[in-house]
XYZ file of N, CA and C in Angstrom:
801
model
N 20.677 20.524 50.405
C 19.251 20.738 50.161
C 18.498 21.141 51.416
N 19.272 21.261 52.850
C 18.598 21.714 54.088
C 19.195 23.262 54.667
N 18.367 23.599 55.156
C 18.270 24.954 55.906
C 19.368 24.408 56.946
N 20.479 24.856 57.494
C 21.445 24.986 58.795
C 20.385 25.847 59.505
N 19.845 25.846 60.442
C 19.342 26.321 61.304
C 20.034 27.268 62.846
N 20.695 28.369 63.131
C 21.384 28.807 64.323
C 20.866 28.223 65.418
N 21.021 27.668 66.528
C 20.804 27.414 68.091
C 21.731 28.040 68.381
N 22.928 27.840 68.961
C 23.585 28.719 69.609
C 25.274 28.699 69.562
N 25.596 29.685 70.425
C 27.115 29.747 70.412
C 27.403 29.604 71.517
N 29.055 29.320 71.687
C 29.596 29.396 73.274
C 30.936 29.623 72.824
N 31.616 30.334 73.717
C 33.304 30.916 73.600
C 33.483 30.472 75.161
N 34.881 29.636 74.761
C 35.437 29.369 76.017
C 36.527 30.806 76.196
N 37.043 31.360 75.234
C 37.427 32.660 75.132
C 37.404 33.417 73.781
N 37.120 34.838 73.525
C 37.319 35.534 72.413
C 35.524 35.982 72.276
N 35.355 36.331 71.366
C 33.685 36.914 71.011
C 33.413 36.711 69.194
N 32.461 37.365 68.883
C 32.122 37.320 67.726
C 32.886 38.586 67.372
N 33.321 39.148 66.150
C 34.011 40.318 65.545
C 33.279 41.135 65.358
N 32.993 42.240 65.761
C 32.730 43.292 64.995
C 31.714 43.259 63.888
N 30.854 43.908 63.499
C 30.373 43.785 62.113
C 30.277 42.358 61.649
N 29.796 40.893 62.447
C 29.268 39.652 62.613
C 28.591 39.356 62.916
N 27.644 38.187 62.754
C 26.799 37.552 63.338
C 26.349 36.270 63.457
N 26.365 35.616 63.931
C 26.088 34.051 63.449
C 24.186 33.999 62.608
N 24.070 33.602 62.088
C 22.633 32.909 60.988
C 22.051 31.569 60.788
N 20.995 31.952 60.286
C 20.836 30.409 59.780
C 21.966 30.587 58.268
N 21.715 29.449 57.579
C 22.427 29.379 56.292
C 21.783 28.792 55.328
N 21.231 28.749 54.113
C 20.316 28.502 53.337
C 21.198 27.095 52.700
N 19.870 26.319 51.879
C 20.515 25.794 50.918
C 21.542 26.323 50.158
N 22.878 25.545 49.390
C 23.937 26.320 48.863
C 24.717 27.539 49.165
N 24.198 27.864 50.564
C 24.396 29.295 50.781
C 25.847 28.921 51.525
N 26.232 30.571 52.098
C 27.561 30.856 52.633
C 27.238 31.712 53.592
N 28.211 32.032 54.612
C 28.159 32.430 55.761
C 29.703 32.619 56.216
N 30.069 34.063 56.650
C 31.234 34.108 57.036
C 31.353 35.062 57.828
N 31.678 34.375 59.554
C 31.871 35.155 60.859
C 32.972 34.462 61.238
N 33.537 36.192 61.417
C 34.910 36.002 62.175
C 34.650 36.240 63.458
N 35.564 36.107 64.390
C 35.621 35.635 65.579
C 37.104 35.815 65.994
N 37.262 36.984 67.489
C 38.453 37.174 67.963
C 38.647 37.526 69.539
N 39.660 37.695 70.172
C 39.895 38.275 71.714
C 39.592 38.762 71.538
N 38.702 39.073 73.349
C 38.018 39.856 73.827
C 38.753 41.268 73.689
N 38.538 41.907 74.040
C 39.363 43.579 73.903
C 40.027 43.504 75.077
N 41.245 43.621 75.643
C 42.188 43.874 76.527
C 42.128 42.077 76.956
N 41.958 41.246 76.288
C 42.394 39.948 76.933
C 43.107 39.363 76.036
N 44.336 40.060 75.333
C 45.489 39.441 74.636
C 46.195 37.713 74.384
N 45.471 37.767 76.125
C 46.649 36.491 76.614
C 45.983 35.106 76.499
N 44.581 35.332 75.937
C 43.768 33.851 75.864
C 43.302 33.661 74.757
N 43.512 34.469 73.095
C 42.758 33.978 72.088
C 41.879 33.873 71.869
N 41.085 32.672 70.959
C 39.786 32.755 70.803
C 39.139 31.366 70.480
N 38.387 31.130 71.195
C 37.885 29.612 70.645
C 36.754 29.657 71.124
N 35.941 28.555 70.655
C 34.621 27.862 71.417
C 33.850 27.015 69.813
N 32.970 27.101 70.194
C 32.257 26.056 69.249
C 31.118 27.293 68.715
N 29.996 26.832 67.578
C 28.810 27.074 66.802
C 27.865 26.291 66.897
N 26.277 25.912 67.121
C 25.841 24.876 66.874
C 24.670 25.247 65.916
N 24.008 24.115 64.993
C 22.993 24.336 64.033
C 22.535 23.234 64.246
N 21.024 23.523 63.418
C 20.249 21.934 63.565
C 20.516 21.719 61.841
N 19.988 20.397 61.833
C 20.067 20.273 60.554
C 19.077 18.747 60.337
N 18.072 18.817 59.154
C 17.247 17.441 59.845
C 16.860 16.826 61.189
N 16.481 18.412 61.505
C 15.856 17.899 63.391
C 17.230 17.451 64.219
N 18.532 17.625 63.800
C 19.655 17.101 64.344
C 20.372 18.311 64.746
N 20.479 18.241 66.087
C 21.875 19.394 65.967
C 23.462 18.978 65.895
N 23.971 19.954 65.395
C 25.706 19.871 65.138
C 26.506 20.824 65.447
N 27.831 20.537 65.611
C 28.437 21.790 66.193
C 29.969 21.780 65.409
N 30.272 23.167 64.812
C 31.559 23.377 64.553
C 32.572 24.048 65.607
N 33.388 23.425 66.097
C 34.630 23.949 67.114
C 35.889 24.930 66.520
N 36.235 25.611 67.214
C 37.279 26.456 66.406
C 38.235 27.031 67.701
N 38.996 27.250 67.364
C 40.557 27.651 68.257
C 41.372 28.061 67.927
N 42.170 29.686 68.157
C 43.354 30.411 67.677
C 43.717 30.788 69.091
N 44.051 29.981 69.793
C 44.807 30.447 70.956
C 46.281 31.197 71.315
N 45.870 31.717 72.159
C 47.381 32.438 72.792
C 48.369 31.602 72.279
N 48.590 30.456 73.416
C 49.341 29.287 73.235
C 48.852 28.068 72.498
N 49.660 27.667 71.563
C 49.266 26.310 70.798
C 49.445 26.610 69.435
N 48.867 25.509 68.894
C 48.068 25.784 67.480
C 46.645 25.755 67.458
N 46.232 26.283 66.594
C 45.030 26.576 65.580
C 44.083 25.125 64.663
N 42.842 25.308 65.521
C 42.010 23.800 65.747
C 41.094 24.206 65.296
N 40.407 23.086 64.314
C 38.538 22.873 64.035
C 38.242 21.800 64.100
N 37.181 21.603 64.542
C 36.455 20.371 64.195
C 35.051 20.339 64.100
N 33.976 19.432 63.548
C 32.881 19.289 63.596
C 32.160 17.793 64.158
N 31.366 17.856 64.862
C 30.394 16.976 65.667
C 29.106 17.220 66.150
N 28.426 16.104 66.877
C 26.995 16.624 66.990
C 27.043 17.360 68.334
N 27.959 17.108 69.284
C 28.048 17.658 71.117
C 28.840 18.528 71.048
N 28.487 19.755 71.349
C 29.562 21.180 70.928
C 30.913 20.964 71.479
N 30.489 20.283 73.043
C 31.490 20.138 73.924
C 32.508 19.272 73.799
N 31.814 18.300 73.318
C 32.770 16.850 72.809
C 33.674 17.456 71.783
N 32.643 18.149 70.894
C 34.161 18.461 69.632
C 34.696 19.482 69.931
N 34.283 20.545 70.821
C 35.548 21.525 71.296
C 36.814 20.679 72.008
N 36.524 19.847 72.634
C 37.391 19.478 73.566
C 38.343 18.518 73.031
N 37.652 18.153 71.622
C 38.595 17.099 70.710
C 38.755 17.645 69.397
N 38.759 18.754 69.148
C 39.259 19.159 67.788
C 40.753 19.361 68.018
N 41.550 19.160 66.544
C 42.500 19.885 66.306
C 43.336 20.194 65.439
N 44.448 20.339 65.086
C 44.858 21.579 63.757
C 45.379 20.454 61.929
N 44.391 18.913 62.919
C 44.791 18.254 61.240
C 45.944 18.537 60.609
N 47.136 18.583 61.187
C 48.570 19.243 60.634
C 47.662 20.252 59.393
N 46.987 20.891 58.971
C 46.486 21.810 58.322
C 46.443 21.654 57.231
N 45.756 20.136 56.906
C 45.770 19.427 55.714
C 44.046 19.420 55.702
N 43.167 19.862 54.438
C 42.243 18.730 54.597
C 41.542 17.414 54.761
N 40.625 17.756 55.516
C 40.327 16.760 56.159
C 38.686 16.236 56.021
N 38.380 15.483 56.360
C 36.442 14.820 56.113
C 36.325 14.298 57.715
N 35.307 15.240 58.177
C 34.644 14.522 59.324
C 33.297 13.607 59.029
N 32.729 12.586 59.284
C 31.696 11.845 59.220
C 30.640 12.148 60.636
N 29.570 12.591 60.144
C 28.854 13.235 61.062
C 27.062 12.679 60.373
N 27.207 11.841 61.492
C 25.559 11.498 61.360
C 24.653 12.193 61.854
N 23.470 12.689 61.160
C 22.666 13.261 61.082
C 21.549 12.625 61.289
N 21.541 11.011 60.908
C 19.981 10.351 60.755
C 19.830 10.912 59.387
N 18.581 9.752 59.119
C 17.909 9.873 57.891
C 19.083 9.176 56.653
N 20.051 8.935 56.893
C 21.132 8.670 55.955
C 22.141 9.912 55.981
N 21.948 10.995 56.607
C 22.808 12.270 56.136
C 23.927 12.535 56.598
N 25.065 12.159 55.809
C 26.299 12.577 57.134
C 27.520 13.374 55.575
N 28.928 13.115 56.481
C 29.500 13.341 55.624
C 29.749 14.742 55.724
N 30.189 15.484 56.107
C 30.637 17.198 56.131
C 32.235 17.414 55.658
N 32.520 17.640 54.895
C 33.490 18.294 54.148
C 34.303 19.646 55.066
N 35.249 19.854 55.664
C 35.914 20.640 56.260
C 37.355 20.628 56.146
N 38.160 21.983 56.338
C 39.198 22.237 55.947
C 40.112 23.512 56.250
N 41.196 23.552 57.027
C 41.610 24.720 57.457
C 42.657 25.253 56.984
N 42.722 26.362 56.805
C 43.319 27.645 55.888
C 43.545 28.514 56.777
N 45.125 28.549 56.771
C 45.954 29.657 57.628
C 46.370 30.784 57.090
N 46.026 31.309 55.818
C 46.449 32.120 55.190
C 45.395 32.867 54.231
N 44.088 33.614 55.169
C 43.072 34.386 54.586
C 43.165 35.826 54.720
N 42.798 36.164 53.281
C 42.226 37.674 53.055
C 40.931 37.848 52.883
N 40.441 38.576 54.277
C 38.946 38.535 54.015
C 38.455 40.150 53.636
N 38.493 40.290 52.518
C 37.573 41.589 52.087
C 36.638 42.254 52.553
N 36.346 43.153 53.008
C 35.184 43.900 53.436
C 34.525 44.904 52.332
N 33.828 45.370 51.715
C 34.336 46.636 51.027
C 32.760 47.222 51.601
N 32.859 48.784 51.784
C 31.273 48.928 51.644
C 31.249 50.387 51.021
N 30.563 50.603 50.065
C 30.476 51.542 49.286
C 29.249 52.563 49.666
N 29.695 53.609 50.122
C 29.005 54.533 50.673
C 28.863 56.194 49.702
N 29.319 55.582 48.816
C 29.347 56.459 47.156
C 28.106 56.399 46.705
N 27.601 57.513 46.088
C 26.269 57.203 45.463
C 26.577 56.380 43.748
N 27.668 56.287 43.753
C 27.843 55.230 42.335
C 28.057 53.999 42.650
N 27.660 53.394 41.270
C 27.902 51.854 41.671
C 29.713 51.423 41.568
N 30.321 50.468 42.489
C 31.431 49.946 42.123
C 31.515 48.902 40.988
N 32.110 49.214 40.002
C 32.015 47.806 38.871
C 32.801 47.150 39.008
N 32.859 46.176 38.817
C 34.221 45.150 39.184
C 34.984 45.086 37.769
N 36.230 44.768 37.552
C 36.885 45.161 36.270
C 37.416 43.382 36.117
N 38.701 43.685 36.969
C 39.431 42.120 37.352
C 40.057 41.958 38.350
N 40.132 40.837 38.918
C 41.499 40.215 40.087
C 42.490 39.571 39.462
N 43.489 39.839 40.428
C 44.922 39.460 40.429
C 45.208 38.346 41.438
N 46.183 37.100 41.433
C 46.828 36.888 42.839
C 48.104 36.563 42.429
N 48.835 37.355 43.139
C 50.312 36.529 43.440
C 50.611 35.281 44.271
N 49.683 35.122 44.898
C 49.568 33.592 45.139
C 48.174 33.489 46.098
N 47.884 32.431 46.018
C 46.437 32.242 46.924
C 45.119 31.976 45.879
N 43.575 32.253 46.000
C 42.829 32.150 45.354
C 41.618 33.230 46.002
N 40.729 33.252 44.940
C 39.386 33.209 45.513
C 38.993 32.178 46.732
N 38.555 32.091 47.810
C 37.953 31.013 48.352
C 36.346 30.338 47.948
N 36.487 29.319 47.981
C 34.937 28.397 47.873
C 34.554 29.211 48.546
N 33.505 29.043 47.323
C 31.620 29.803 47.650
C 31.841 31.522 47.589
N 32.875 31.992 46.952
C 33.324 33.618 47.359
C 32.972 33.981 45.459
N 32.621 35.450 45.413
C 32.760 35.830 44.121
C 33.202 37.500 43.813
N 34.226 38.161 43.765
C 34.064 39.324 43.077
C 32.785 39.452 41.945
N 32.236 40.898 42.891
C 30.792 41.241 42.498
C 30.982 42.678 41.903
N 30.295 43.063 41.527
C 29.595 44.728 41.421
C 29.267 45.377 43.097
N 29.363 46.140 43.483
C 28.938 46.616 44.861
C 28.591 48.087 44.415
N 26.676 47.809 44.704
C 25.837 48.845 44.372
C 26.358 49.825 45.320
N 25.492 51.572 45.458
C 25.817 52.463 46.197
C 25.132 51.894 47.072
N 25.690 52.399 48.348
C 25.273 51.743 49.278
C 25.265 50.727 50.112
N 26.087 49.929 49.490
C 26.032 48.147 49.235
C 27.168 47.702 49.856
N 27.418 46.464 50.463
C 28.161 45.520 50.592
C 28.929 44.589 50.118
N 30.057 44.238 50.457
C 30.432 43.128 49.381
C 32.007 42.476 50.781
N 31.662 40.835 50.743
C 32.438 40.473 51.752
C 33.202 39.416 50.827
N 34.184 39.195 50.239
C 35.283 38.098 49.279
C 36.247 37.324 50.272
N 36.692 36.279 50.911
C 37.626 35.550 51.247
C 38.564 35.244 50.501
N 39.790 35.126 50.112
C 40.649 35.012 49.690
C 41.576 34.206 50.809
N 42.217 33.263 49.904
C 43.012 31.755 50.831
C 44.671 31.096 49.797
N 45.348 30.771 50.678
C 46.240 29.949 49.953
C 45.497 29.042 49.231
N 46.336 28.036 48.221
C 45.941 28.037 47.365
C 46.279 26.102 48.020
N 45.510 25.021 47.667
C 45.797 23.823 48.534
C 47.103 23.484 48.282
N 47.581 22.654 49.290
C 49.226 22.115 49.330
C 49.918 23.061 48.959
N 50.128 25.038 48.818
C 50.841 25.783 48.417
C 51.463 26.234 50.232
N 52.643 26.795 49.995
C 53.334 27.391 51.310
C 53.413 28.866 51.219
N 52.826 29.500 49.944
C 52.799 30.780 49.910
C 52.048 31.981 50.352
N 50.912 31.283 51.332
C 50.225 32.046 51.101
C 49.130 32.678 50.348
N 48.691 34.050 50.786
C 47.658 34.459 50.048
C 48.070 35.978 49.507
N 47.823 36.469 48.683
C 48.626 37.948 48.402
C 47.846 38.339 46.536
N 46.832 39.735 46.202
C 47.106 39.964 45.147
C 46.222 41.435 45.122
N 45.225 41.639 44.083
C 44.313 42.810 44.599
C 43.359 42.892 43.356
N 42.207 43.130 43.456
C 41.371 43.525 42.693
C 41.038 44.874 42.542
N 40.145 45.036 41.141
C 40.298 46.454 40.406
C 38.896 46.181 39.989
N 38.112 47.465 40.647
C 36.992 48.209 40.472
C 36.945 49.492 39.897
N 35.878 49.920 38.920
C 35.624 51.179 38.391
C 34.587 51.805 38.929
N 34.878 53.016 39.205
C 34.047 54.189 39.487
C 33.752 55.532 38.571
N 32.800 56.027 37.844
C 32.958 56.929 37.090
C 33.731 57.304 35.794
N 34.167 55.917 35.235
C 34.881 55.895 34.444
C 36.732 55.515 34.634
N 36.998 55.297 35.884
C 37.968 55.321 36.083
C 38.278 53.906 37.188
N 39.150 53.570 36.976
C 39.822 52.475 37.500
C 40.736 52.440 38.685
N 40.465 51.625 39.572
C 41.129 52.148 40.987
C 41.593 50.427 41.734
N 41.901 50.056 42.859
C 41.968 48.959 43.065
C 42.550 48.610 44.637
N 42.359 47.473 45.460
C 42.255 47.304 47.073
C 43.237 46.039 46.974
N 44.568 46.200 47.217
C 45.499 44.936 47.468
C 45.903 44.750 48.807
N 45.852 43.436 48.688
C 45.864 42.664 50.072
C 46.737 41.513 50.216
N 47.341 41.100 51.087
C 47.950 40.438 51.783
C 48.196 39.446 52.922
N 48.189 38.024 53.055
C 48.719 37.553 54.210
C 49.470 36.348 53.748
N 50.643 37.089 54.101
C 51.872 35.688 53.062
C 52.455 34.812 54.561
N 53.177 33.882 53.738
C 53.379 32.651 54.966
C 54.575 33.477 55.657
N 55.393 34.687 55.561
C 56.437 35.226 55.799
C 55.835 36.691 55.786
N 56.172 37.462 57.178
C 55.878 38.575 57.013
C 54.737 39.281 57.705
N 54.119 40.347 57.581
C 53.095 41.395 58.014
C 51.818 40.929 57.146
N 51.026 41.186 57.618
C 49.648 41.219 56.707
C 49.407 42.442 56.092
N 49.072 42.553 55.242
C 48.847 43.903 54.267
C 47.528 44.660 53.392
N 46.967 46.366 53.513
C 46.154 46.438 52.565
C 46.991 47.735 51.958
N 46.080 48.000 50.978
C 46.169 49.233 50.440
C 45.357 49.681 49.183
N 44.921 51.071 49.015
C 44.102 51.170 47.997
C 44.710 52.562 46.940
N 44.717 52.158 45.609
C 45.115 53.267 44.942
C 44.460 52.799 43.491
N 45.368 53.966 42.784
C 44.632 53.621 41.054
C 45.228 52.539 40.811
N 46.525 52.466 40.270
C 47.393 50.939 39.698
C 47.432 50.089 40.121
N 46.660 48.907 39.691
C 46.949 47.588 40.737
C 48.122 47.093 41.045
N 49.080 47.101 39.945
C 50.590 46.224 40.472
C 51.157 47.198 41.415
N 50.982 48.443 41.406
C 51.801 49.977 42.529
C 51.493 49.130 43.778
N 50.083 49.946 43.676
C 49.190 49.280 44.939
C 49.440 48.367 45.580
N 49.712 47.370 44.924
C 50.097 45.857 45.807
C 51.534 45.834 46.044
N 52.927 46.773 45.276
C 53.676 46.737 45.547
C 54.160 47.779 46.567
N 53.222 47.963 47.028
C 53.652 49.800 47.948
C 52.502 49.551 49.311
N 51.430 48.896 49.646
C 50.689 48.490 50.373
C 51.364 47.749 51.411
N 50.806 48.467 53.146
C 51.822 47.808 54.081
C 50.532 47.884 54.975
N 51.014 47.353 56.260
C 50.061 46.935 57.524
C 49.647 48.293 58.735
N 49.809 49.125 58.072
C 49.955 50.472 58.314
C 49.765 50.345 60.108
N 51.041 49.342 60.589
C 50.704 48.861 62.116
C 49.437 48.453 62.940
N 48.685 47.879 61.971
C 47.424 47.276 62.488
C 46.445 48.276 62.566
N 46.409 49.525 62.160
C 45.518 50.394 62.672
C 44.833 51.344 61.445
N 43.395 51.896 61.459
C 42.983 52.377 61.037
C 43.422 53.474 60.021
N 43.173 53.432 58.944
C 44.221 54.912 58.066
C 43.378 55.080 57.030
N 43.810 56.032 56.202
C 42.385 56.827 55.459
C 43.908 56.604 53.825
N 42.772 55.913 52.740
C 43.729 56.474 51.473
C 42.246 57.673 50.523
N 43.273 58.262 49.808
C 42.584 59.185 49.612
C 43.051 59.254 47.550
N 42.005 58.674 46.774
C 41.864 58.443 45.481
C 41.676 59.047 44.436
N 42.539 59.484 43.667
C 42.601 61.211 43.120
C 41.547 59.795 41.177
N 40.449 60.534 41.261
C 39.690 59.843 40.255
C 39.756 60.970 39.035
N 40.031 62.525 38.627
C 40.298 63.169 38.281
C 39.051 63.717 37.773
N 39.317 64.534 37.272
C 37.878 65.821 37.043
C 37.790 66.561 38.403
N 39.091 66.352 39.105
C 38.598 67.131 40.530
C 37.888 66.036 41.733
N 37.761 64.886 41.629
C 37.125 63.582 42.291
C 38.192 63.353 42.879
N 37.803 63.067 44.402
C 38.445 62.419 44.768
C 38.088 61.276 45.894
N 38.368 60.008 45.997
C 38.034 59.244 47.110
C 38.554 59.338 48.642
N 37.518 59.070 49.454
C 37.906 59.028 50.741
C 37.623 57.684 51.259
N 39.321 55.998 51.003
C 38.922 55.711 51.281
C 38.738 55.127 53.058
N 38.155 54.799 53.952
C 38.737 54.451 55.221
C 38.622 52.889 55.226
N 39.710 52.929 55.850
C 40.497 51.174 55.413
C 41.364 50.660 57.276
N 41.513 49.903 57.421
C 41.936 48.832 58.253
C 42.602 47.130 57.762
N 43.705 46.889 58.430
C 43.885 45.027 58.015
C 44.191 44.745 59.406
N 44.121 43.362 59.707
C 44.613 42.675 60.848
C 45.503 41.777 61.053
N 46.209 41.512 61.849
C 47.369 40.656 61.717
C 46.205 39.037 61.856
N 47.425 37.962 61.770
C 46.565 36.981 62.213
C 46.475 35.999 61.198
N 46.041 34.926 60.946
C 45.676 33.943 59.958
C 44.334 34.066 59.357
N 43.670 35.014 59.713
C 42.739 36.325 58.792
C 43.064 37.480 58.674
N 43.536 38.394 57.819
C 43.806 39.417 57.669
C 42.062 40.268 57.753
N 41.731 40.735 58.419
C 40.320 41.663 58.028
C 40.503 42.704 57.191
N 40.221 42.590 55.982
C 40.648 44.095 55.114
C 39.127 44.824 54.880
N 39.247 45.904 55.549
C 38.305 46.637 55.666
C 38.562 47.896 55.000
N 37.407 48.098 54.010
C 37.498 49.353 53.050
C 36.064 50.362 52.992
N 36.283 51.101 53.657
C 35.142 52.435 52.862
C 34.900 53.088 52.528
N 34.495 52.817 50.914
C 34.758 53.918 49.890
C 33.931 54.996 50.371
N 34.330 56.472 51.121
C 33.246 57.079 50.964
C 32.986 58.315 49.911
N 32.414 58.950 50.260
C 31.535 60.003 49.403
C 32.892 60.670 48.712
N 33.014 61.082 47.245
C 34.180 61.510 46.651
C 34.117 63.357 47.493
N 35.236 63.521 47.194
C 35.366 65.227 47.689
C 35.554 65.779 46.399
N 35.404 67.135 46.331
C 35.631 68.218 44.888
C 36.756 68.794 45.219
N 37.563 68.230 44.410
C 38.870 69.394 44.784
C 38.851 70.724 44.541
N 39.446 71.761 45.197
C 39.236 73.421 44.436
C 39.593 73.593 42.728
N 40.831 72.799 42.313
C 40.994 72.632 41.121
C 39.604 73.097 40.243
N 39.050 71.533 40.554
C 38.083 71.415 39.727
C 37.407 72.593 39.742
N 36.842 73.925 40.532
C 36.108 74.671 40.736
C 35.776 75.932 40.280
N 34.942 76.592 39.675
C 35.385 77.707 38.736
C 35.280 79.028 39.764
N 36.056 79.696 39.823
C 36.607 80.920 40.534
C 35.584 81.802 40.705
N 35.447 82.094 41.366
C 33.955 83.141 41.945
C 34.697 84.359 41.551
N 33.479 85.296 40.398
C 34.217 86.930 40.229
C 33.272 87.883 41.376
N 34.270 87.977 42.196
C 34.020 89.063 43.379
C 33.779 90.470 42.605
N 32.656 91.069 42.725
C 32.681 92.210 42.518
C 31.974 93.250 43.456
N 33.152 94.706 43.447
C 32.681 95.238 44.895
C 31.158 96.269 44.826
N 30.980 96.301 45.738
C 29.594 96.993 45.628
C 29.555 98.789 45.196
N 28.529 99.210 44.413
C 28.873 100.700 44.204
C 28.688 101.676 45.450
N 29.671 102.636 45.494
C 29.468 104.223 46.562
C 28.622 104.446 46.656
């Protein structure tokens, strides 16, 4: 029933990601910033803490994917105290007790090594409809929803193993455009590469979708009538996969195009 309020951040190493930001966070609301190494500092990971007020109280969430070690959270009211004492809960959930005053404590937390975090942004002047999702193993994550994504529009989904499962996260959802059905499968299994890919068939798609070596690549979406998608896509290795998709503007194939009658000029 309270506003999280932003004060501040600190990284003992790594930064905020790309296309992030830290916020306040509303009642019931959600909020999801990733956070990674600096660019050319491979060798130190990423950690530091978050802090918010909350009932005139501030609090701080700690976090850690280091070079060396394992992979740590915790929450407390001294950023420093709980950076310096969080850690990887053998990767079970867990309940921190965090007084707030007023009676308010109690924070619910829990870490998940096996996320697909969706990006999609639709730069089509049509709307994306959402049809259905799939998983071969994993879930939706709390507080996440496959939406509609207007033109123009945004749409960010987490996807997580599934609790006490060892499998991982792995499946793909299917959006319509123009009448036609297309779909973005993704990947980060407990074995293996992290994975995207985008085509018409969802089961293809997810069975033919690879880590295209961590790097930027373009799929290109034959919607027919001569349509075609351009989409530009990215995933990341890691215990977040970043799956980044942008549908952009369809192209006209020549197909589609009716033949210009050249005719020559008179003597």
């Amino acid at each position: 029933m309270f506003l999280m309020t932003y004060v501040r951040e600190w990284y003992d190493s790594g930064r905020v990601a790309d296309r992030f930001t830290w916020t306040d966070v509303a009642p019931d609301g959600c909020l999801v910033v990733n956070n990674y190494e600096r660019d050319s500092s491979l060798l130190t990971g990423c950690s530091g803490y978050v802090t918010y007020r909350m009932i005139d109280t501030e609090f701080s969430i700690a976090f850690s994917n280091p070079y060396i070690g394992t992979n740590k959270l915790g929450v407390g009211l001294d950023g420093q105290t709980t950076w310096d004492n969080m850690s990887n809960h053998n990767y079970e959930p867990f309940i921190e007790d965090v007084d707030l005053g007023s009676g308010q404590k109690l924070l619910y937390t829990m870490v998940k090594t096996h996320n697909c975090l969706v990006q999609i942004e639709n730069k089509t002047m049509f709307q994306m409809t959402y049809v259905r999702h799939w998983h071969s193993s994993g879930r939706v994550a709390n507080g996440f929803k496959w939406t509609d994504v207007a033109s123009d529009g945004h749409l960010m989904v987490n996807n997580y193993e599934r609790d006490g499962a060892l499998a991982g996260c792995s499946g793909y959802v299917t959006y319509q455009i123009g009448g036609t059905e297309f779909s973005i499968a993704f990947s980060n299994p407990s074995v293996g590469t992290n994975k995207l890919g985008v085509g018409l068939d969802g089961g293809r798609t997810w069975e033919n979708m690879s880590c295209h070596n961590y790097k930027p690549f373009d799929e290109y979406v034959d919607l027919g009538g001569g349509v075609i998608l351009v989409c530009h896509c990215e995933c990341t290795s890691g215990d977040i996969n970043n799956c980044f998709v942008e549908v952009g503007s369809p192209l006209w194939s020549a197909s589609a195009c009716t033949p210009l009658q050249l005719v020559a000029p008179p003597n």
